[in-house]
Short mmCIF file of C-alpha atoms in Angstrom, two decimals:
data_model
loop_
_atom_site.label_atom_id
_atom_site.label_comp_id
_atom_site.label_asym_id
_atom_site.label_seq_id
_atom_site.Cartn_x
_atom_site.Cartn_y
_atom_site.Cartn_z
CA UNK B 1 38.27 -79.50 -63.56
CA UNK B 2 35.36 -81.57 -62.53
CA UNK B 3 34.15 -78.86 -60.31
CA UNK B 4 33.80 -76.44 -63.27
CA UNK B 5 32.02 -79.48 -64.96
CA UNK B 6 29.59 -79.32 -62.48
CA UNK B 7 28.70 -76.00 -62.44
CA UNK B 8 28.24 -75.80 -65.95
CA UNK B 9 25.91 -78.88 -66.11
CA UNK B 10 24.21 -77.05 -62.98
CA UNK B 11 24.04 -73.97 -65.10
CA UNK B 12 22.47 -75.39 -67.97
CA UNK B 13 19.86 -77.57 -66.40
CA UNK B 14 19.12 -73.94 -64.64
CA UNK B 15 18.90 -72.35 -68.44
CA UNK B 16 16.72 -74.92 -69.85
CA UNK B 17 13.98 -75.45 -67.02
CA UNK B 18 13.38 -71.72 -66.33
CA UNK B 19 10.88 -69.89 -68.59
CA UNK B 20 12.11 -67.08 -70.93
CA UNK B 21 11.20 -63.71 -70.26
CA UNK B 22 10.95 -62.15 -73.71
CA UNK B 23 13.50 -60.39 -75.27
CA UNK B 24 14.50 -56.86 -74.03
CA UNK B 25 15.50 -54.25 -76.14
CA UNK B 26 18.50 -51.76 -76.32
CA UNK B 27 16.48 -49.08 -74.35
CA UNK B 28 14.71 -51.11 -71.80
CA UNK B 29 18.48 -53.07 -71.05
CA UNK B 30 20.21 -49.52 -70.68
CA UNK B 31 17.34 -48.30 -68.45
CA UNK B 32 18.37 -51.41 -66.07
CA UNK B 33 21.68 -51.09 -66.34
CA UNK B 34 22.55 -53.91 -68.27
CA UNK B 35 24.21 -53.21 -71.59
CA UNK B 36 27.53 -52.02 -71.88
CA UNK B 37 29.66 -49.44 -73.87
CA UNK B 38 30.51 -52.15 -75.90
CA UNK B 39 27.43 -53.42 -77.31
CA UNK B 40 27.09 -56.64 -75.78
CA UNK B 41 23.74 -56.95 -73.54
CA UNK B 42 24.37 -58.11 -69.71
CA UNK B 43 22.31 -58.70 -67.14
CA UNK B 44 20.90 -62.11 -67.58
CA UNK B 45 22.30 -64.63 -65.29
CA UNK B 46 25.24 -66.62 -66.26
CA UNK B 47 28.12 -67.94 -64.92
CA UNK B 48 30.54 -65.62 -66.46
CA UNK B 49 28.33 -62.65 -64.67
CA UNK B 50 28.55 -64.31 -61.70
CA UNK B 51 31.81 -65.23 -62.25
CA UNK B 52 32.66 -61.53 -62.88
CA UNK B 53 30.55 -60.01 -59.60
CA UNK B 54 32.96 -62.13 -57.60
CA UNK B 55 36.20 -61.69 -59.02
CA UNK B 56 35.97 -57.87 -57.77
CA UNK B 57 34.40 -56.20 -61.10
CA UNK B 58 33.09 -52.56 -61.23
CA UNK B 59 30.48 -51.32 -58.85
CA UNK B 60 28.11 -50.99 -61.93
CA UNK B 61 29.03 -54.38 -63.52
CA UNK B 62 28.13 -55.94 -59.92
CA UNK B 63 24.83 -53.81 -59.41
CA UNK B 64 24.45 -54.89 -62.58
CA UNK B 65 24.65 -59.02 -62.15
CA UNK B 66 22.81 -58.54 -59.16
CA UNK B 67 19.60 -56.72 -60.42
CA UNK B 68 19.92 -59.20 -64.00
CA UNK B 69 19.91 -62.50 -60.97
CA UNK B 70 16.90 -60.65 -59.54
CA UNK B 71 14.60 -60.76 -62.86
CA UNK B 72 15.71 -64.17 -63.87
CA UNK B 73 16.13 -65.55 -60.69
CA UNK B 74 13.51 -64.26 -58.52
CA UNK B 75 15.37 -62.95 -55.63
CA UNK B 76 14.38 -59.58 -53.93
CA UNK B 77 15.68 -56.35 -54.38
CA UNK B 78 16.37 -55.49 -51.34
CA UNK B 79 19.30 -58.37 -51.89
CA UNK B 80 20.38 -56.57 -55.16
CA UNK B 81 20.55 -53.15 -53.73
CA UNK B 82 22.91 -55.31 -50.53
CA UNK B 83 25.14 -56.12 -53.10
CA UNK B 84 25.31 -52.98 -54.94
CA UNK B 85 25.87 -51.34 -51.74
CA UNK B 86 28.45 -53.64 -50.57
CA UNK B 87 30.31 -53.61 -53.17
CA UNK B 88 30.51 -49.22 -53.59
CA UNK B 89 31.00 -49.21 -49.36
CA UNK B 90 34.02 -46.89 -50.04
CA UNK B 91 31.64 -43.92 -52.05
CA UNK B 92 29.14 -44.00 -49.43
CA UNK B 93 31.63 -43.45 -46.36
CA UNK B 94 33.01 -40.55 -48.38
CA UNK B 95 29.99 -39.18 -49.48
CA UNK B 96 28.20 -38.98 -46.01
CA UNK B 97 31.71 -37.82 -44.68
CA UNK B 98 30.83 -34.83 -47.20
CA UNK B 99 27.12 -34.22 -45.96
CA UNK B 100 28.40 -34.32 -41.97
CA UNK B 101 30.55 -31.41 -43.17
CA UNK B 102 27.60 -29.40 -44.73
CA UNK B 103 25.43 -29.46 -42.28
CA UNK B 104 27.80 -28.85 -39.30
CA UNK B 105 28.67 -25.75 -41.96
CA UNK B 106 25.44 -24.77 -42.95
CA UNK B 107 22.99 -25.36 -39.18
CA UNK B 108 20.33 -23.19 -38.53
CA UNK B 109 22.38 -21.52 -35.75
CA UNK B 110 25.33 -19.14 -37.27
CA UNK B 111 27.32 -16.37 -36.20
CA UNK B 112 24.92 -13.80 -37.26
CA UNK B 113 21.80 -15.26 -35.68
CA UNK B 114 23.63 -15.87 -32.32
CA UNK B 115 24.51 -12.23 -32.43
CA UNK B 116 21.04 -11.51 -33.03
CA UNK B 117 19.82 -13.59 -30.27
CA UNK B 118 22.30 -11.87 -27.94
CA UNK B 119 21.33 -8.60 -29.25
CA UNK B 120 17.55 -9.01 -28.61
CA UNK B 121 18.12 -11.00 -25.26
CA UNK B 122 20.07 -7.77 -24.07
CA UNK B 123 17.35 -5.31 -25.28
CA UNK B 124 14.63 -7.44 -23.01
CA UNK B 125 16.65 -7.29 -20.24
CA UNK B 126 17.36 -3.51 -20.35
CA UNK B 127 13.37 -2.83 -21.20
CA UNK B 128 12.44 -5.41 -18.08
CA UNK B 129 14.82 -3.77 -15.79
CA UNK B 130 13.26 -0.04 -16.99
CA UNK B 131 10.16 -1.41 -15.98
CA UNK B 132 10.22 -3.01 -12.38
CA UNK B 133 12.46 0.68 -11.24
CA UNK B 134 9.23 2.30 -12.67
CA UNK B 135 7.14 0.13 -10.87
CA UNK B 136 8.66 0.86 -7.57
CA UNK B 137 8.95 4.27 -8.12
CA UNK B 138 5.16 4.44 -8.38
CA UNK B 139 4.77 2.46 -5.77
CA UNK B 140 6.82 4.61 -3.30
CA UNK B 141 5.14 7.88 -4.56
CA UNK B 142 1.70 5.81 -3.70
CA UNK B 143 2.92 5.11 -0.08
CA UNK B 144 4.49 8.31 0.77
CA UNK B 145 0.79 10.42 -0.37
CA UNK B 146 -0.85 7.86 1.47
CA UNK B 147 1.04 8.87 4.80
CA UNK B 148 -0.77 12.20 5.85
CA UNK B 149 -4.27 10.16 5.42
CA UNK B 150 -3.35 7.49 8.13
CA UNK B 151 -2.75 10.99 10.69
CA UNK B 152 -6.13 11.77 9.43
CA UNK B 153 -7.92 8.95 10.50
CA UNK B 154 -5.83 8.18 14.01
CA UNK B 155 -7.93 10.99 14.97
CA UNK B 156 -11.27 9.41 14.54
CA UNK B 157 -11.49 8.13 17.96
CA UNK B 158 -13.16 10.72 20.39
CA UNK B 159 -15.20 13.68 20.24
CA UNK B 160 -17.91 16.14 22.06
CA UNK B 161 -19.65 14.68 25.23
CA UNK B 162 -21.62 16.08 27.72
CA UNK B 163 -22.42 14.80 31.02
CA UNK B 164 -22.38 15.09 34.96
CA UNK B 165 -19.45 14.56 36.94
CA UNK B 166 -19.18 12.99 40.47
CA UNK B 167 -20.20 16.20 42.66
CA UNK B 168 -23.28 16.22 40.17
CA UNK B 169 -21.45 19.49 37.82
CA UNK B 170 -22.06 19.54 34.32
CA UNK B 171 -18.68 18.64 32.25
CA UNK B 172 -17.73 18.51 28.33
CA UNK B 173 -14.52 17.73 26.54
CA UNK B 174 -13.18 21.43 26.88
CA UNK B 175 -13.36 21.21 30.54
CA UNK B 176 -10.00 18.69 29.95
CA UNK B 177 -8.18 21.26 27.38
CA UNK B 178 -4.91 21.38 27.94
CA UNK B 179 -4.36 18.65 30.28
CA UNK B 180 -3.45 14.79 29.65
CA UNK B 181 -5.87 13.03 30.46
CA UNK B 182 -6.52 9.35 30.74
CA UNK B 183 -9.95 7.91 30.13
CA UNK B 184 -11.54 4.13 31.36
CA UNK B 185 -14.82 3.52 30.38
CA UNK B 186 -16.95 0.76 32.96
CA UNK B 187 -19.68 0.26 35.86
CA UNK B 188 -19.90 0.56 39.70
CA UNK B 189 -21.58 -2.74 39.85
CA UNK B 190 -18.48 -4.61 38.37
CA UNK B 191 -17.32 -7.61 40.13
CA UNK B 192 -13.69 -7.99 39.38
CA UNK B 193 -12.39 -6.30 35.96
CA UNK B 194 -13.30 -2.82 36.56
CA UNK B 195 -11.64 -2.68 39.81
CA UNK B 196 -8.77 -3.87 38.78
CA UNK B 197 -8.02 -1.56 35.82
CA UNK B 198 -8.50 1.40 38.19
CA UNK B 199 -6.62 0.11 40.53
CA UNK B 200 -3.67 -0.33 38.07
CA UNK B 201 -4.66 2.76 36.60
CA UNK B 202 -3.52 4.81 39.87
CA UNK B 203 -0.59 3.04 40.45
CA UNK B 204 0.77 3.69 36.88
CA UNK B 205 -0.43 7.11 37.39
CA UNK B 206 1.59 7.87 40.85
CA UNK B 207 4.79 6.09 39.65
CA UNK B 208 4.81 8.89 36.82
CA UNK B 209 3.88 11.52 38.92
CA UNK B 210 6.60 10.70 41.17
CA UNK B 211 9.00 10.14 38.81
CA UNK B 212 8.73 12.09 35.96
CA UNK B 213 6.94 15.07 37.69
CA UNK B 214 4.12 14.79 35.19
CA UNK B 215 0.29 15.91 36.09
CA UNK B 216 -2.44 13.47 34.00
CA UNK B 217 -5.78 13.48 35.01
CA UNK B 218 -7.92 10.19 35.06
CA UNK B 219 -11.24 9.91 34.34
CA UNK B 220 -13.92 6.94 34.92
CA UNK B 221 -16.85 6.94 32.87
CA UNK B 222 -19.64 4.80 33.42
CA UNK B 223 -21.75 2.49 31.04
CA UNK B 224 -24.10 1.75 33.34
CA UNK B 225 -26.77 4.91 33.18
CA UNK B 226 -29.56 3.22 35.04
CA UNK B 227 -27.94 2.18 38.20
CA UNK B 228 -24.36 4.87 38.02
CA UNK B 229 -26.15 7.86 39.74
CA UNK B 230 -24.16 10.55 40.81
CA UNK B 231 -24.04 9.75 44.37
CA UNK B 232 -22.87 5.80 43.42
CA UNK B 233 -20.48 7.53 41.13
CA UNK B 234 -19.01 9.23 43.61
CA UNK B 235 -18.58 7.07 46.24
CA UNK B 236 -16.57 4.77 44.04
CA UNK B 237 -14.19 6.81 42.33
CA UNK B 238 -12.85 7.58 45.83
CA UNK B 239 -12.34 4.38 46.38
CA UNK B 240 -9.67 3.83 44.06
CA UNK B 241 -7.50 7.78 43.48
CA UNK B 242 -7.96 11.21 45.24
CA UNK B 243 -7.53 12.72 41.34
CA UNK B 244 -10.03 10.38 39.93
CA UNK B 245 -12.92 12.00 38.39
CA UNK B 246 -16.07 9.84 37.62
CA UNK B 247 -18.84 10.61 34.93
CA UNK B 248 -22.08 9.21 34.16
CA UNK B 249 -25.61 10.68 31.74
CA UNK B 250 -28.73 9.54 30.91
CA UNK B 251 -28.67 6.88 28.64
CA UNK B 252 -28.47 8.83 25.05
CA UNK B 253 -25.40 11.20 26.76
CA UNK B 254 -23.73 7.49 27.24
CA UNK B 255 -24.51 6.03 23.96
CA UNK B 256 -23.37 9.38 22.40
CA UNK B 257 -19.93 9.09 24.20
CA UNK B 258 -19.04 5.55 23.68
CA UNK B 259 -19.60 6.09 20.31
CA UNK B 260 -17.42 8.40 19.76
CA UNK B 261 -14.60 6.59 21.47
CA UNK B 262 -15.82 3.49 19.52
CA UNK B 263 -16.73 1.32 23.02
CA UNK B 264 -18.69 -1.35 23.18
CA UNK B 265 -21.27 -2.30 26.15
CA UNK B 266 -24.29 -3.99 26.18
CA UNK B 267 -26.15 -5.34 29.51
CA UNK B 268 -26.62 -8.90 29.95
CA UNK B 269 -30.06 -9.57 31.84
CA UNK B 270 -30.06 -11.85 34.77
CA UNK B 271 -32.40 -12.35 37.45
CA UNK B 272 -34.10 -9.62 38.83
CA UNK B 273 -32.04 -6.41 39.08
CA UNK B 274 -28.56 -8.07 39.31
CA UNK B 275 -27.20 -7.73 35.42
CA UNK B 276 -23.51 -7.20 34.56
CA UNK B 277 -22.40 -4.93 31.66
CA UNK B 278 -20.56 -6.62 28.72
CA UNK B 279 -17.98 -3.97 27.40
CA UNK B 280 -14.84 -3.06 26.28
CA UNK B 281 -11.21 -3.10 28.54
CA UNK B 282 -9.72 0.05 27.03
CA UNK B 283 -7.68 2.94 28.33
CA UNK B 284 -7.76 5.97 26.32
CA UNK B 285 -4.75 8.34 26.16
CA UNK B 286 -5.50 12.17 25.17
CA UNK B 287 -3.41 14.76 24.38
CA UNK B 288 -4.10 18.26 25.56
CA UNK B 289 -5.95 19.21 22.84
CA UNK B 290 -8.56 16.10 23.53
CA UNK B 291 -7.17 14.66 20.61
CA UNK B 292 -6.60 10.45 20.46
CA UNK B 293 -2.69 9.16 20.58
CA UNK B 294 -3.03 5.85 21.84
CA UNK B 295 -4.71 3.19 24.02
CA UNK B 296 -3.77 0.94 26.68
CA UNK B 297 -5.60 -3.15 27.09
CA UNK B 298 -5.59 -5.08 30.16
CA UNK B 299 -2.11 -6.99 28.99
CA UNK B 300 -0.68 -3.55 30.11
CA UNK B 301 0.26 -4.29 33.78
CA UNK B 302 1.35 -1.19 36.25
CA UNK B 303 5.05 -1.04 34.82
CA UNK B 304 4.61 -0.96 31.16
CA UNK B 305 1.46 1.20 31.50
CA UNK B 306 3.34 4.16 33.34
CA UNK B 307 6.37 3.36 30.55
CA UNK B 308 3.79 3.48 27.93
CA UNK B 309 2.18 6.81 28.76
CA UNK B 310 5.84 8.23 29.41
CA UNK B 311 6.90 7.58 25.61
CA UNK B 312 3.81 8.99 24.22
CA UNK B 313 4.18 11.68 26.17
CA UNK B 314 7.84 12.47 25.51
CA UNK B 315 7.57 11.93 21.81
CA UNK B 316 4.44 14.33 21.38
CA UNK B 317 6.64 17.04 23.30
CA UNK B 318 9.83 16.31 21.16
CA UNK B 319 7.51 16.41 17.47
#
């Protein structure tokens, strides 16, 4: 009893020291929510509105005391729209319930666009693989008419010569014609290479005459014009094989030659008439037709040499 006394007292002194907002009309109240079917304006706060929002009323008669305290009471609406949504929890859950369900429904991604997807995915894959086999056929068809070319250009290395052999007899390239022949290119006046590449030269040489029956002929050709006469010539081939034959030319003849068989030499001046001869360690092997098939570098020792020569040889016959 005296509690209710107080609150009414409270409620009053509230009433009397707060300034009047003018009076609303019917519109303006129904635009706020705050008249009722009935008739009677609400809103404005009292203690039976508050009274009312507490006992549990409608969520419109709550929204309704709650946005009424706001204007007359100065609170913020952000504390109205708490209540009104506190009050209506139950509509909300439901209602986003409902949206979760149309948009799980209705995604971008349906049946008919994953098929679609699928569909094109499929058709890239089938155009991609079409591609790379045309690739490689093209490719294949680029290597296999590039083949007779390389057979072409093995054969770049030799050609026409002309010079004097070791009893001082003019000799060319058809005086070799059906024979195999074996070619080293170097000087007399060599102190230690050139010797030794002749000398492994004739041993690979009488291991496959001895064992495979096989007649090659080897020839020494010098680099050395000015000093390689014909009589130095041929007291050093004799040296080294009964078989070898020794060649030498003016200087022209000798550029002409190594060119052809793509050797390099060049003289390296010293003092007085002592010079060595810079040049290249290469054994040439030709076919009886004088034609290039392969050449031999000082890592060839006596052994792999006389294998070497055997292979070529057996594979040219079996071809």
């Amino acid at each position: 009893m005296m509690r209710r006394q107080a609150l009414q007292l409270l409620g009053r002194a509230l009433h009397t020291s707060a300034p009047r907002a003018p009076p609303l009309r019917r519109p303006q109240l129904a635009a706020m929510g705050g008249w009722r079917s009935g008739g009677a304006p609400v809103g404005f706060f009292s203690t039976d509105a508050a009274a009312g929002a507490a006992q549990g009323g409608s969520k419109s008669e709550a929204a309704a005391a709650a946005s009424s305290g706001a204007v007359q009471g100065g609170s913020k609406p952000a504390e109205a729209a708490a209540v009104a949504q506190g009050s209506g929890g139950g509509g909300q859950d439901g209602k986003s319930e409902q949206d979760k369900g149309k948009s799980v429904r209705g995604g971008p991604v349906s049946w008919l666009s994953f098929l679609l997807l699928l569909v094109t995915g499929g058709g890239i894959i089938v155009y991609y693989d079409k591609e790379k086999k045309r690739q490689i056929e093209e490719l294949k068809n680029k290597t296999n008419s590039v083949k007779p070319a390389q057979t072409v250009g093995t054969a770049a290395i030799g050609g026409p010569f002309s010079l004097l052999n070791h009893d001082g007899k003019p000799v060319t390239e058809k005086d070799f014609l059906g024979k195999w022949t074996l070619l080293y290119f170097g000087f007399t006046h060599c102190p230690d290479i050139c010797p030794d590449e002749l000398q492994k030269m004739s041993a690979a040489l009488n291991k496959i005459k001895e064992k495979e029956k096989l007649e090659i002929v080897p020839v020494f050709i010098s680099v050395d014009p000015e000093r390689d006469t014909v009589e130095q010539v041929h007291d050093y081939v004799k040296e080294f094989h009964e078989d070898l034959i020794g060649l030498t030319g003016t200087s022209e003849e000798i550029r002409k030659v190594a060119r052809a068989y793509r050797v390099y030499y060049m003289k390296t001046e010293e003092e007085g008439s002592d010079y060595l001869v810079d040049h290249s360690i290469v054994m040439y092997l030709m076919n009886p037709k004088m034609e290039f098939v392969k050449f031999f570098g000082k890592n060839y020792d006596e052994d792999t040499l006389a294998q070497g020569i055997v292979k070529e040889i057996r594979e040219h016959k079996s071809s």
